[in-house]
CSV table of C-alpha atoms in Angstrom, one decimal:
chain,number,residue,atom,x,y,z
A,1,MET,CA,17.7,-3.2,13.2
A,2,LEU,CA,14.7,-1.1,13.6
A,3,GLU,CA,14.0,1.5,16.6
A,4,LEU,CA,11.3,4.2,17.1
A,5,GLN,CA,12.4,6.7,19.7
A,6,ASN,CA,9.4,8.7,20.8
A,7,VAL,CA,7.5,8.7,17.9
A,8,LYS,CA,4.9,11.0,17.9
A,9,LYS,CA,2.0,11.4,15.7
A,10,ALA,CA,-1.5,13.1,16.5
A,11,TYR,CA,-4.5,12.7,14.8
A,12,LYS,CA,-8.1,14.1,16.0
A,13,ASN,CA,-9.1,11.4,18.2
A,14,PHE,CA,-6.0,9.5,18.8
A,15,SER,CA,-2.2,10.2,19.5
A,16,LEU,CA,0.7,7.7,19.3
A,17,ASP,CA,3.7,8.5,21.8
A,18,CYS,CA,5.9,5.5,20.9
A,19,SER,CA,9.1,3.9,21.4
A,20,MET,CA,10.3,0.2,20.6
A,21,ARG,CA,13.1,-1.9,19.4
A,22,VAL,CA,13.9,-4.8,17.1
A,23,LYS,CA,16.9,-6.2,17.6
A,24,GLU,CA,18.8,-8.6,14.9
A,25,GLY,CA,17.7,-12.5,15.6
A,26,GLN,CA,14.5,-11.5,17.1
A,27,ILE,CA,11.3,-11.7,16.6
A,28,THR,CA,9.6,-8.8,18.7
A,29,GLY,CA,5.4,-8.7,19.0
A,30,LEU,CA,3.2,-5.7,19.5
A,31,VAL,CA,0.2,-6.3,20.9
A,32,GLY,CA,-2.9,-4.1,21.9
A,33,GLN,CA,-6.7,-3.7,21.3
A,34,ASN,CA,-8.5,-2.8,18.0
A,35,GLY,CA,-7.6,1.2,17.3
A,36,ALA,CA,-4.4,0.7,19.9
A,37,GLY,CA,-1.8,2.2,17.8
A,38,LYS,CA,-0.1,-0.8,16.2
A,39,SER,CA,-0.7,0.0,12.2
A,40,THR,CA,-0.1,3.2,13.3
A,41,ALA,CA,3.1,2.3,14.7
A,42,PHE,CA,3.9,0.1,11.8
A,43,LYS,CA,3.0,2.6,9.0
A,44,ALA,CA,5.4,5.2,10.7
A,45,ALA,CA,7.8,3.0,10.7
A,46,LEU,CA,7.6,2.2,7.3
A,47,GLY,CA,7.7,5.8,6.3
A,48,LEU,CA,3.7,5.6,4.8
A,49,ILE,CA,2.4,8.3,7.0
A,50,SER,CA,4.6,11.5,8.3
A,51,PHE,CA,5.2,12.0,12.4
A,52,ASP,CA,5.1,15.0,14.5
A,53,GLY,CA,8.2,14.2,16.6
A,54,GLY,CA,11.0,11.5,17.4
A,55,ARG,CA,12.7,9.7,15.5
A,56,ILE,CA,12.5,6.0,13.5
A,57,THR,CA,15.9,4.0,12.4
A,58,LEU,CA,15.9,1.0,10.0
A,59,PHE,CA,19.1,-0.6,9.3
A,60,GLY,CA,21.1,2.2,11.1
A,61,LYS,CA,19.5,5.0,8.9
A,62,ASP,CA,17.1,7.1,9.6
A,63,ILE,CA,13.7,6.3,7.7
A,64,LYS,CA,13.7,9.1,5.6
A,65,ALA,CA,16.9,8.6,4.0
A,66,LEU,CA,16.0,5.3,3.2
A,67,SER,CA,16.6,3.8,-0.6
A,68,SER,CA,14.8,1.3,-2.6
A,69,LYS,CA,17.7,-1.0,-2.0
A,70,ASP,CA,17.0,-0.6,1.8
A,71,ARG,CA,13.6,-1.2,1.3
A,72,ALA,CA,14.2,-4.3,-0.9
A,73,ARG,CA,15.5,-5.9,2.4
A,74,ILE,CA,11.8,-5.4,4.4
A,75,GLY,CA,8.9,-7.5,3.6
A,76,VAL,CA,5.8,-5.9,5.0
A,77,VAL,CA,2.1,-7.8,5.4
A,78,PHE,CA,-0.8,-5.6,6.2
A,79,PRO,CA,-4.3,-7.1,6.8
A,80,ASP,CA,-6.1,-5.2,4.5
A,81,SER,CA,-3.8,-4.0,1.4
A,82,GLY,CA,-1.8,-6.2,-0.8
A,83,PHE,CA,-1.2,-6.5,-4.6
A,84,SER,CA,-4.5,-5.8,-6.6
A,85,GLY,CA,-7.0,-8.7,-6.2
A,86,TYR,CA,-7.5,-8.7,-10.0
A,87,LEU,CA,-3.9,-10.5,-10.5
A,88,THR,CA,-2.6,-13.6,-10.4
A,89,VAL,CA,0.0,-15.2,-8.8
A,90,LYS,CA,1.9,-15.7,-12.1
A,91,ASP,CA,1.6,-12.2,-13.0
A,92,ILE,CA,2.8,-11.0,-9.4
A,93,VAL,CA,6.2,-13.1,-10.2
A,94,PRO,CA,7.5,-10.9,-13.1
A,95,VAL,CA,6.8,-8.1,-11.1
A,96,LEU,CA,8.3,-9.1,-8.0
A,97,LYS,CA,11.5,-10.4,-10.6
A,98,ASN,CA,11.9,-6.6,-11.5
A,99,LEU,CA,11.2,-4.7,-8.3
A,100,TYR,CA,13.8,-6.9,-6.3
A,101,SER,CA,17.3,-8.6,-6.9
A,102,ALA,CA,17.0,-11.2,-4.3
A,103,PHE,CA,13.7,-12.3,-5.5
A,104,ASP,CA,13.6,-16.2,-5.8
A,105,ALA,CA,10.5,-17.0,-7.9
A,106,PRO,CA,11.6,-20.8,-7.7
A,107,PHE,CA,10.4,-20.3,-4.1
A,108,LEU,CA,7.4,-18.6,-4.1
A,109,ILE,CA,5.9,-21.0,-6.6
A,110,GLU,CA,7.2,-24.2,-5.2
A,111,GLN,CA,5.6,-22.3,-1.5
A,112,ALA,CA,2.8,-21.5,-3.7
A,113,GLY,CA,2.0,-24.7,-4.9
A,114,ARG,CA,3.1,-26.3,-1.6
A,115,PHE,CA,0.2,-24.0,0.3
A,116,GLY,CA,-2.1,-24.9,-2.4
A,117,LEU,CA,-2.2,-21.5,-4.0
A,118,PRO,CA,-3.5,-21.5,-7.5
A,119,LEU,CA,-1.1,-19.6,-9.8
A,120,ASN,CA,-3.2,-18.8,-12.3
A,121,GLN,CA,-6.5,-18.1,-10.3
A,122,GLN,CA,-7.0,-14.1,-9.9
A,123,ILE,CA,-6.0,-13.1,-5.7
A,124,LYS,CA,-9.6,-12.0,-5.6
A,125,ALA,CA,-11.3,-15.3,-5.7
A,126,PHE,CA,-8.7,-16.7,-2.8
A,127,SER,CA,-10.1,-17.4,0.4
A,128,THR,CA,-8.8,-15.5,3.4
A,129,GLY,CA,-6.3,-18.1,4.6
A,130,MET,CA,-5.0,-18.5,1.1
A,131,LYS,CA,-4.7,-14.3,0.7
A,132,ALA,CA,-2.9,-14.2,4.0
A,133,LYS,CA,-0.7,-17.4,3.1
A,134,LEU,CA,0.2,-15.4,-0.2
A,135,LYS,CA,1.0,-12.1,1.5
A,136,VAL,CA,3.9,-13.9,3.6
A,137,LEU,CA,4.9,-15.5,1.0
A,138,ILE,CA,5.7,-12.5,-1.1
A,139,ALA,CA,7.4,-11.0,2.1
A,140,ILE,CA,9.7,-13.5,2.4
A,141,SER,CA,10.4,-14.4,-1.2
A,142,HIS,CA,12.7,-11.9,-1.6
A,143,HIS,CA,15.1,-13.0,1.5
A,144,ALA,CA,14.4,-9.6,3.7
A,145,ASN,CA,16.3,-8.8,6.8
A,146,LEU,CA,13.2,-7.4,8.5
A,147,LEU,CA,9.7,-8.8,8.4
A,148,ILE,CA,6.9,-6.3,9.5
A,149,LEU,CA,3.7,-8.2,10.0
A,150,ASP,CA,0.5,-6.0,10.7
A,151,GLU,CA,-2.2,-9.1,11.8
A,152,PRO,CA,-0.7,-11.8,9.5
A,153,THR,CA,-2.8,-14.2,10.9
A,154,LEU,CA,-6.4,-12.0,11.1
A,155,GLY,CA,-9.4,-14.0,10.1
A,156,LEU,CA,-7.4,-17.1,9.5
A,157,ASP,CA,-8.7,-20.9,11.5
A,158,VAL,CA,-6.6,-22.5,13.3
A,159,VAL,CA,-4.7,-25.2,11.0
A,160,ALA,CA,-4.4,-21.9,8.7
A,161,ARG,CA,-2.6,-19.9,11.4
A,162,ASP,CA,-0.5,-22.9,12.3
A,163,GLU,CA,0.9,-23.1,8.4
A,164,LEU,CA,1.6,-19.5,8.9
A,165,LEU,CA,3.6,-19.4,12.2
A,166,PHE,CA,5.6,-22.5,10.8
A,167,MET,CA,6.5,-20.4,7.8
A,168,LEU,CA,7.4,-17.6,9.7
A,169,ARG,CA,9.7,-19.9,12.2
A,170,GLU,CA,11.5,-21.6,9.2
A,171,TYR,CA,12.4,-18.0,7.9
A,172,MET,CA,14.2,-17.2,10.9
A,173,GLU,CA,15.9,-20.5,10.8
A,174,GLN,CA,17.4,-19.8,7.5
A,175,ASP,CA,19.4,-16.5,8.8
A,176,GLU,CA,20.3,-15.7,12.2
A,177,ARG,CA,20.5,-11.7,11.1
A,178,ARG,CA,16.8,-11.6,10.2
A,179,ALA,CA,14.4,-10.0,12.7
A,180,ILE,CA,10.6,-10.1,12.3
A,181,LEU,CA,8.0,-7.2,14.1
A,182,ILE,CA,4.6,-9.1,14.4
A,183,SER,CA,1.3,-7.8,15.4
A,184,SER,CA,-1.4,-10.1,16.7
A,185,HIS,CA,-4.7,-9.4,18.5
A,186,LEU,CA,-4.6,-13.1,19.1
A,187,SER,CA,-2.3,-13.4,22.4
A,188,ALA,CA,-1.6,-17.4,21.6
A,189,ASP,CA,0.2,-16.3,18.3
A,190,LEU,CA,2.6,-14.5,19.8
A,191,GLU,CA,3.7,-16.3,23.2
A,192,THR,CA,5.0,-19.2,21.2
A,193,LEU,CA,6.5,-17.1,18.5
A,194,CYS,CA,8.1,-13.8,20.1
A,195,ASP,CA,11.2,-13.4,21.8
A,196,ASP,CA,9.9,-10.2,23.6
A,197,LEU,CA,6.5,-8.4,23.7
A,198,TYR,CA,5.5,-5.0,23.5
A,199,MET,CA,1.9,-4.0,24.5
A,200,ILE,CA,-0.1,-0.4,23.3
A,201,HIS,CA,-2.5,0.7,24.6
A,202,ARG,CA,-4.0,4.2,23.7
A,203,GLY,CA,-1.1,5.2,21.6
A,204,ARG,CA,1.4,4.4,24.3
A,205,ILE,CA,3.4,1.5,25.4
A,206,VAL,CA,2.7,-0.1,28.7
A,207,LEU,CA,4.8,-2.6,29.2
A,208,HIS,CA,7.7,-4.2,27.8
A,209,GLU,CA,9.2,-7.6,28.2
A,210,ASP,CA,10.5,-11.0,26.9
A,211,THR,CA,8.2,-13.5,26.5
A,212,ASP,CA,10.2,-15.8,28.7
A,213,VAL,CA,10.1,-14.0,31.5
A,214,LEU,CA,6.2,-13.0,30.8
A,215,LEU,CA,5.3,-16.4,30.9
A,216,SER,CA,7.3,-17.2,33.6
A,217,ASP,CA,7.3,-14.5,36.5
A,218,TYR,CA,4.4,-12.8,35.2
A,219,ALA,CA,0.8,-14.1,37.2
A,220,LEU,CA,-2.6,-13.1,37.9
A,221,LEU,CA,-3.6,-13.2,41.6
A,222,LYS,CA,-7.2,-13.6,42.7
A,223,MET,CA,-8.0,-12.8,46.4
A,224,ASP,CA,-11.2,-11.6,48.5
A,225,ARG,CA,-10.9,-8.3,49.7
A,226,ALA,CA,-9.4,-8.9,53.3
A,227,GLN,CA,-6.6,-11.1,51.3
A,228,PHE,CA,-6.1,-7.7,49.3
A,229,ASP,CA,-5.7,-5.2,52.2
A,230,THR,CA,-3.1,-8.0,53.7
A,231,LEU,CA,-1.2,-8.2,50.6
A,232,ASP,CA,2.4,-6.5,49.9
A,233,LYS,CA,1.8,-4.8,46.9
A,234,ARG,CA,5.6,-3.7,46.1
A,235,PHE,CA,5.2,-6.1,43.1
A,236,ILE,CA,1.4,-5.2,42.0
A,237,LEU,CA,1.7,-3.6,38.4
A,238,SER,CA,-2.3,-3.0,38.6
A,239,CYS,CA,-5.1,-4.5,39.9
A,240,LYS,CA,-8.6,-4.1,38.9
A,241,ASP,CA,-11.8,-4.7,41.1
A,242,GLU,CA,-13.7,-7.8,40.5
A,243,PRO,CA,-17.1,-9.4,41.9
A,244,TYR,CA,-14.9,-11.9,44.6
A,245,GLY,CA,-12.6,-9.1,45.8
A,246,TYR,CA,-9.5,-8.2,43.7
A,247,SER,CA,-7.1,-9.4,40.7
A,248,CYS,CA,-3.9,-7.9,40.3
A,249,LEU,CA,-1.0,-8.5,38.2
A,250,THR,CA,2.6,-9.0,39.1
A,251,ASN,CA,5.9,-9.7,37.9
A,252,GLN,CA,7.1,-11.4,40.9
A,253,ARG,CA,5.1,-14.5,40.8
A,254,GLN,CA,7.7,-16.7,42.8
A,255,PHE,CA,7.4,-13.7,45.9
A,256,TYR,CA,3.8,-14.3,46.3
A,257,MET,CA,3.7,-18.0,45.7
A,258,GLU,CA,6.0,-18.6,48.5
A,259,ASN,CA,4.8,-15.7,50.5
A,260,TYR,CA,0.7,-15.8,49.8
A,261,PRO,CA,0.2,-19.7,49.5
A,262,GLN,CA,-3.9,-18.8,50.5
A,263,VAL,CA,-3.9,-16.5,47.2
A,264,ALA,CA,-5.2,-18.1,44.1
A,265,ILE,CA,-2.1,-17.7,41.6
A,266,GLU,CA,-2.8,-18.0,37.6
A,267,LYS,CA,0.3,-18.4,35.6
A,268,GLY,CA,0.8,-15.2,33.4
A,269,SER,CA,-1.1,-15.2,30.2
A,270,ILE,CA,-0.6,-12.0,27.2
A,271,ASP,CA,-4.1,-12.0,27.2
A,272,GLY,CA,-4.6,-11.6,31.0
A,273,MET,CA,-1.8,-9.2,31.0
A,274,MET,CA,-3.6,-7.0,28.5
A,275,THR,CA,-6.7,-7.0,30.6
A,276,MET,CA,-5.1,-5.9,33.4
A,277,MET,CA,-2.6,-3.3,32.1
A,278,ILE,CA,-6.0,-1.8,30.1
A,279,LYS,CA,-8.3,-2.0,32.5
A,280,GLY,CA,-6.9,-2.2,35.9
A,281,VAL,CA,-5.5,0.4,38.0
A,282,SER,CA,-2.0,1.2,40.1
A,283,ALA,CA,-2.5,-0.3,43.6
B,1,MET,CA,10.0,0.8,-12.4
B,2,LYS,CA,10.3,-2.3,-14.9
B,3,GLY,CA,8.2,-4.0,-12.3
B,4,LEU,CA,5.0,-1.4,-12.1
B,5,LEU,CA,5.3,-1.3,-15.8
B,6,ILE,CA,4.8,-5.1,-16.0
B,7,LYS,CA,1.7,-4.7,-13.1
B,8,ASP,CA,0.2,-2.1,-15.1
B,9,MET,CA,0.2,-3.8,-18.5
B,10,ARG,CA,-0.9,-7.5,-16.3
B,11,LEU,CA,-4.0,-5.1,-14.7
B,12,MET,CA,-4.8,-3.9,-18.2
B,13,LYS,CA,-4.8,-7.5,-19.5
B,14,ALA,CA,-8.2,-7.7,-17.2
B,15,GLN,CA,-9.5,-5.2,-19.4
B,16,ARG,CA,-9.1,-6.8,-22.8
B,17,ASN,CA,-12.9,-7.4,-23.3
B,18,PHE,CA,-13.6,-3.8,-22.9
B,19,PHE,CA,-10.5,-2.6,-24.7
B,20,ALA,CA,-11.2,-4.8,-27.7
B,21,MET,CA,-15.3,-3.6,-27.4
B,22,VAL,CA,-13.3,0.1,-27.6
B,23,ALA,CA,-11.8,-0.9,-31.1
B,24,ILE,CA,-14.4,-2.7,-32.7
B,25,LEU,CA,-16.4,0.5,-31.5
B,26,ALA,CA,-14.0,2.6,-33.1
B,27,VAL,CA,-14.4,0.4,-36.6
B,28,VAL,CA,-17.8,0.4,-36.8
B,29,LEU,CA,-18.3,3.9,-36.5
B,30,SER,CA,-15.7,5.0,-38.7
B,31,PHE,CA,-18.0,3.4,-41.7
B,32,SER,CA,-20.5,5.9,-41.2
B,33,THR,CA,-17.9,8.9,-41.5
B,34,GLN,CA,-16.2,10.1,-44.3
B,35,ASP,CA,-13.1,10.9,-42.6
B,36,ILE,CA,-10.8,7.5,-42.0
B,37,SER,CA,-8.9,9.6,-39.4
B,38,PHE,CA,-11.8,9.3,-37.0
B,39,ILE,CA,-10.5,6.0,-35.5
B,40,VAL,CA,-7.1,8.3,-34.4
B,41,GLY,CA,-9.3,10.7,-32.4
B,42,TYR,CA,-11.7,7.8,-31.1
B,43,LEU,CA,-8.9,5.8,-29.6
B,44,GLY,CA,-6.4,8.4,-28.5
B,45,CYS,CA,-9.3,9.8,-26.5
B,46,MET,CA,-10.2,6.4,-24.6
B,47,MET,CA,-6.7,5.8,-23.7
B,48,PRO,CA,-6.6,8.0,-20.7
B,49,GLN,CA,-9.4,6.0,-19.3
B,50,PHE,CA,-7.6,2.7,-19.2
B,51,VAL,CA,-4.3,4.7,-17.5
B,52,LEU,CA,-6.6,6.1,-14.9
B,53,SER,CA,-8.4,2.4,-14.4
B,54,THR,CA,-4.7,1.4,-13.3
B,55,ILE,CA,-4.7,4.0,-10.6
B,56,SER,CA,-8.1,3.0,-9.5
B,57,TYR,CA,-6.6,-0.5,-9.2
B,58,ASP,CA,-3.5,0.4,-6.6
B,59,GLU,CA,-5.9,2.4,-4.5
B,60,PHE,CA,-8.2,0.0,-4.3
B,61,ASP,CA,-8.7,-1.9,-0.9
B,62,ASN,CA,-6.2,0.9,0.6
B,63,GLY,CA,-3.6,-1.2,-2.0
B,64,TYR,CA,-1.2,1.9,-2.1
B,65,ALA,CA,-0.1,1.0,1.7
B,66,PHE,CA,1.4,-2.0,0.4
B,67,LEU,CA,2.6,-0.4,-2.7
B,68,PHE,CA,4.8,2.0,-1.1
B,69,THR,CA,6.2,-0.4,1.2
B,70,LEU,CA,8.0,-2.1,-2.0
B,71,PRO,CA,11.4,-0.6,-3.3
B,72,ILE,CA,9.6,2.4,-5.2
B,73,SER,CA,9.6,6.0,-4.4
B,74,ARG,CA,6.2,8.0,-5.0
B,75,LYS,CA,8.4,9.8,-7.5
B,76,GLY,CA,9.2,6.6,-9.4
B,77,TYR,CA,5.6,6.0,-9.0
B,78,VAL,CA,4.6,8.9,-11.0
B,79,LEU,CA,7.2,8.7,-13.5
B,80,GLU,CA,5.7,4.8,-13.9
B,81,LYS,CA,2.2,6.7,-14.4
B,82,TYR,CA,3.0,9.0,-17.3
B,83,CYS,CA,5.8,6.4,-18.6
B,84,PHE,CA,2.9,3.8,-18.9
B,85,GLY,CA,0.7,6.8,-20.7
B,86,LEU,CA,2.8,7.3,-23.0
B,87,LEU,CA,3.6,3.7,-23.9
B,88,LEU,CA,-0.3,3.0,-23.9
B,89,CYS,CA,-1.1,5.7,-26.2
B,90,ALA,CA,1.7,5.2,-28.7
B,91,ALA,CA,0.4,1.7,-28.7
B,92,SER,CA,-2.9,2.6,-29.3
B,93,LEU,CA,-2.4,5.2,-32.2
B,94,ALA,CA,-0.5,2.7,-33.9
B,95,LEU,CA,-3.5,0.1,-33.7
B,96,ALA,CA,-6.0,3.1,-34.6
B,97,VAL,CA,-3.4,3.9,-37.7
B,98,LEU,CA,-3.8,0.1,-38.6
B,99,LEU,CA,-7.2,0.1,-38.2
B,100,SER,CA,-7.5,3.1,-40.2
B,101,TYR,CA,-5.8,1.7,-42.9
B,102,GLY,CA,-7.8,-1.2,-43.0
B,103,VAL,CA,-11.1,0.6,-43.2
B,104,GLY,CA,-10.0,2.9,-45.8
B,105,LEU,CA,-8.7,0.0,-47.9
B,106,ALA,CA,-12.1,-1.6,-47.3
B,107,LYS,CA,-13.9,2.2,-48.2
B,108,GLY,CA,-11.8,2.2,-51.2
B,109,VAL,CA,-9.6,5.4,-49.7
B,110,ARG,CA,-6.6,6.0,-51.5
B,111,ASP,CA,-5.1,9.1,-49.8
B,112,PHE,CA,-4.4,8.5,-45.7
B,113,GLN,CA,-2.8,11.7,-45.2
B,114,SER,CA,-5.8,13.0,-42.8
B,115,THR,CA,-4.8,10.2,-40.3
B,116,TRP,CA,-1.1,10.8,-40.6
B,117,VAL,CA,-1.8,14.6,-39.6
B,118,ALA,CA,-4.0,13.4,-36.8
B,119,VAL,CA,-1.6,11.2,-35.1
B,120,PRO,CA,0.7,13.6,-33.7
B,121,ILE,CA,-2.1,16.0,-32.8
B,122,VAL,CA,-4.5,13.5,-31.3
B,123,PHE,CA,-1.2,12.4,-29.2
B,124,SER,CA,-0.8,15.9,-28.2
B,125,ALA,CA,-3.9,16.1,-27.1
B,126,THR,CA,-4.0,12.8,-25.1
B,127,ALA,CA,-0.9,13.8,-23.4
B,128,VAL,CA,-2.6,17.0,-22.1
B,129,LEU,CA,-5.7,15.5,-21.2
B,130,LEU,CA,-3.7,12.9,-19.1
B,131,SER,CA,-1.9,15.6,-17.7
B,132,ILE,CA,-4.8,17.2,-16.5
B,133,LEU,CA,-6.3,13.6,-15.0
B,134,LEU,CA,-3.4,12.1,-13.6
B,135,PRO,CA,-2.5,14.9,-10.8
B,136,LEU,CA,-6.8,15.1,-10.2
B,137,HIS,CA,-6.8,11.2,-9.5
B,138,LEU,CA,-3.6,11.1,-7.3
B,139,LYS,CA,-5.0,13.7,-5.4
B,140,PHE,CA,-8.8,13.1,-4.8
B,141,GLY,CA,-8.8,9.1,-5.5
B,142,ALA,CA,-11.1,8.0,-8.6
B,143,GLU,CA,-14.5,8.8,-7.0
B,144,LYS,CA,-13.9,12.3,-5.8
B,145,ALA,CA,-11.9,13.5,-8.7
B,146,ARG,CA,-14.9,12.7,-10.9
B,147,PHE,CA,-16.5,16.2,-9.2
B,148,ALA,CA,-12.8,17.7,-9.8
B,149,ILE,CA,-13.2,17.1,-13.6
B,150,ILE,CA,-16.2,18.7,-14.0
B,151,GLY,CA,-14.7,21.6,-12.3
B,152,VAL,CA,-11.8,21.7,-14.1
B,153,ILE,CA,-13.5,21.5,-17.5
B,154,GLY,CA,-15.6,24.3,-16.1
B,155,ALA,CA,-12.4,26.4,-15.5
B,156,ILE,CA,-11.1,25.6,-19.0
B,157,PHE,CA,-14.1,26.7,-20.4
B,158,VAL,CA,-14.3,30.1,-18.8
B,159,LEU,CA,-10.3,30.4,-19.4
B,160,VAL,CA,-11.3,29.8,-23.5
B,161,TYR,CA,-14.1,32.1,-22.9
B,162,ALA,CA,-11.8,34.7,-21.1
B,163,VAL,CA,-9.0,34.1,-24.1
B,164,VAL,CA,-11.4,34.6,-27.2
B,165,LYS,CA,-13.3,37.9,-25.8
B,166,ILE,CA,-10.9,39.7,-23.8
B,167,PRO,CA,-8.6,40.7,-26.4
B,168,GLY,CA,-11.1,42.1,-28.4
B,169,VAL,CA,-11.9,44.8,-25.2
B,170,PHE,CA,-8.4,45.8,-26.5
B,171,GLY,CA,-9.3,45.7,-30.1
B,172,ILE,CA,-7.2,42.4,-30.8
B,173,ASP,CA,-8.6,40.5,-33.5
B,174,MET,CA,-8.5,37.1,-32.3
B,175,LYS,CA,-9.9,35.9,-36.0
B,176,GLN,CA,-6.8,36.9,-37.6
B,177,PHE,CA,-4.6,35.3,-34.4
B,178,ALA,CA,-6.7,32.0,-35.6
B,179,SER,CA,-5.7,32.5,-39.1
B,180,ALA,CA,-2.2,33.2,-38.6
B,181,ILE,CA,-2.1,29.5,-36.8
B,182,TYR,CA,-3.6,27.7,-39.6
B,183,ALA,CA,-1.6,29.2,-42.0
B,184,LEU,CA,1.8,28.0,-39.9
B,185,ASN,CA,3.6,25.3,-41.9
B,186,HIS,CA,2.1,21.6,-40.7
B,187,VAL,CA,5.5,20.9,-39.5
B,188,ALA,CA,5.9,23.7,-37.4
B,189,LEU,CA,2.4,23.2,-35.9
B,190,THR,CA,2.7,19.4,-35.1
B,191,ALA,CA,6.0,20.5,-33.4
B,192,GLY,CA,4.3,23.2,-31.5
B,193,ALA,CA,1.5,20.9,-30.6
B,194,LEU,CA,4.1,17.9,-29.3
B,195,ALA,CA,6.4,20.7,-27.3
B,196,PHE,CA,3.1,22.3,-25.8
B,197,ALA,CA,2.0,18.7,-24.6
B,198,LEU,CA,5.8,17.9,-22.9
B,199,CYS,CA,5.7,21.3,-21.2
B,200,ILE,CA,2.3,20.1,-20.0
B,201,ALA,CA,3.7,16.8,-19.0
B,202,LEU,CA,6.2,17.7,-17.1
B,203,LEU,CA,4.4,20.2,-15.0
B,204,SER,CA,1.7,17.9,-14.4
B,205,MET,CA,4.7,15.5,-13.2
B,206,LYS,CA,5.9,17.5,-10.9
B,207,ILE,CA,2.5,18.5,-9.7
B,208,SER,CA,1.8,14.7,-9.1
B,209,THR,CA,4.7,14.3,-6.9
B,210,ALA,CA,3.9,16.6,-4.9
B,211,ILE,CA,0.8,15.3,-4.4
B,212,LEU,CA,1.8,11.9,-3.7
B,213,CYS,CA,4.5,12.6,-1.6
B,214,ARG,CA,2.5,14.6,0.8
B,215,ARG,CA,-0.1,11.7,0.5
B,216,GLU,CA,-0.1,9.7,3.7
B,217,PHE,CA,-1.6,5.8,3.5
């Protein structure tokens, strides 16, 4: 559905060189530190910035050849951008009605009521959670085939985050041909939501794996220096010096469980993996 | 484009008090002048500010990034701003004519020819002013555009000075030229002003589109 092939973008202090793919029927996550290049990749995918090399295709078309009709099949959420805060939900309804042929006004109004979003209040007076919910509602209210969500849960409390993730699950359940590309710095959101995950660091994709595999096969090994010296390092992706010895990231948890019972093995978590991929070195 | 027009009209709603204040001020000031067509000129001059304010609203809080993910092209966005300017200008001049008649009748004026003469001239002048300001706002943003506008006004002043003075060096009498323009038929003068405004607006729209297509959000 969306593919970035060796997309390059150079700034003065940062460069992006990224390849990734979002498949139909899947939720793909993009994780990385602040400034890792998540938003730059999203903006390139949406044609908001030019890129120096590579190719981006959306719905099988080159991004530069996208028509307004194609754009109407995308729903987008940015953490720091949206409709003017001086508008109300009631103002936005006729705007969207005239921009999207598939816009479902009753759905937006009904969902706004369900999530306690006032129709006649200016958006600037909404709380962070209300603004985030409205952005997602707008993105899904015109039956988009692809959602591109950059940090949609930013600044939300646990309850608001759960409600928002629930909305996304409902959206996916309605049509199996839909897809979502989502970024978040909160790995817990992505662990439960995504089918596959890309990890980006300093503008480069450093890891891509199915979430199930990440959570079942990846693990963090903790050991002292003597254990590290005798360890089979064929399946070690990266290691990090620790006060107690070493921590190592592996994608063959079972192998180390069977062969190194004395080594402490922690089940894979996205946070742990991200720390290891960023701060660790290859064994 | 209709969706964007609705958005801008809804944004204007947020400024309705300011707009009402401008209209009231125009009426109050027109009582202190002899010429009732003053209202037309005053409201016409104020209009570009309202159009430009919608760009500021769009730009505020990185709003462009979201706007250009909607099913609109950058060319479509530019076209909408010019159309919105045209509509707003026409609406405010219609209001100005109504107010002018109201004030005129209250002052016992029976001849409203000056109002009708002013309408197309003010419309053309407003269109030209907007055609200069819109690309500047799209290029520099609301804040930086203020400095750019000072530069443009300076450049226009130098240009007008040059147009008036340089022909004199070559022995061309500009007063005679001006008299010839004044002597033109009123209809021809109006048509010329409107045609000139249209040409400037089309050129400005092309420049604005090129500016916006190059911008990154």
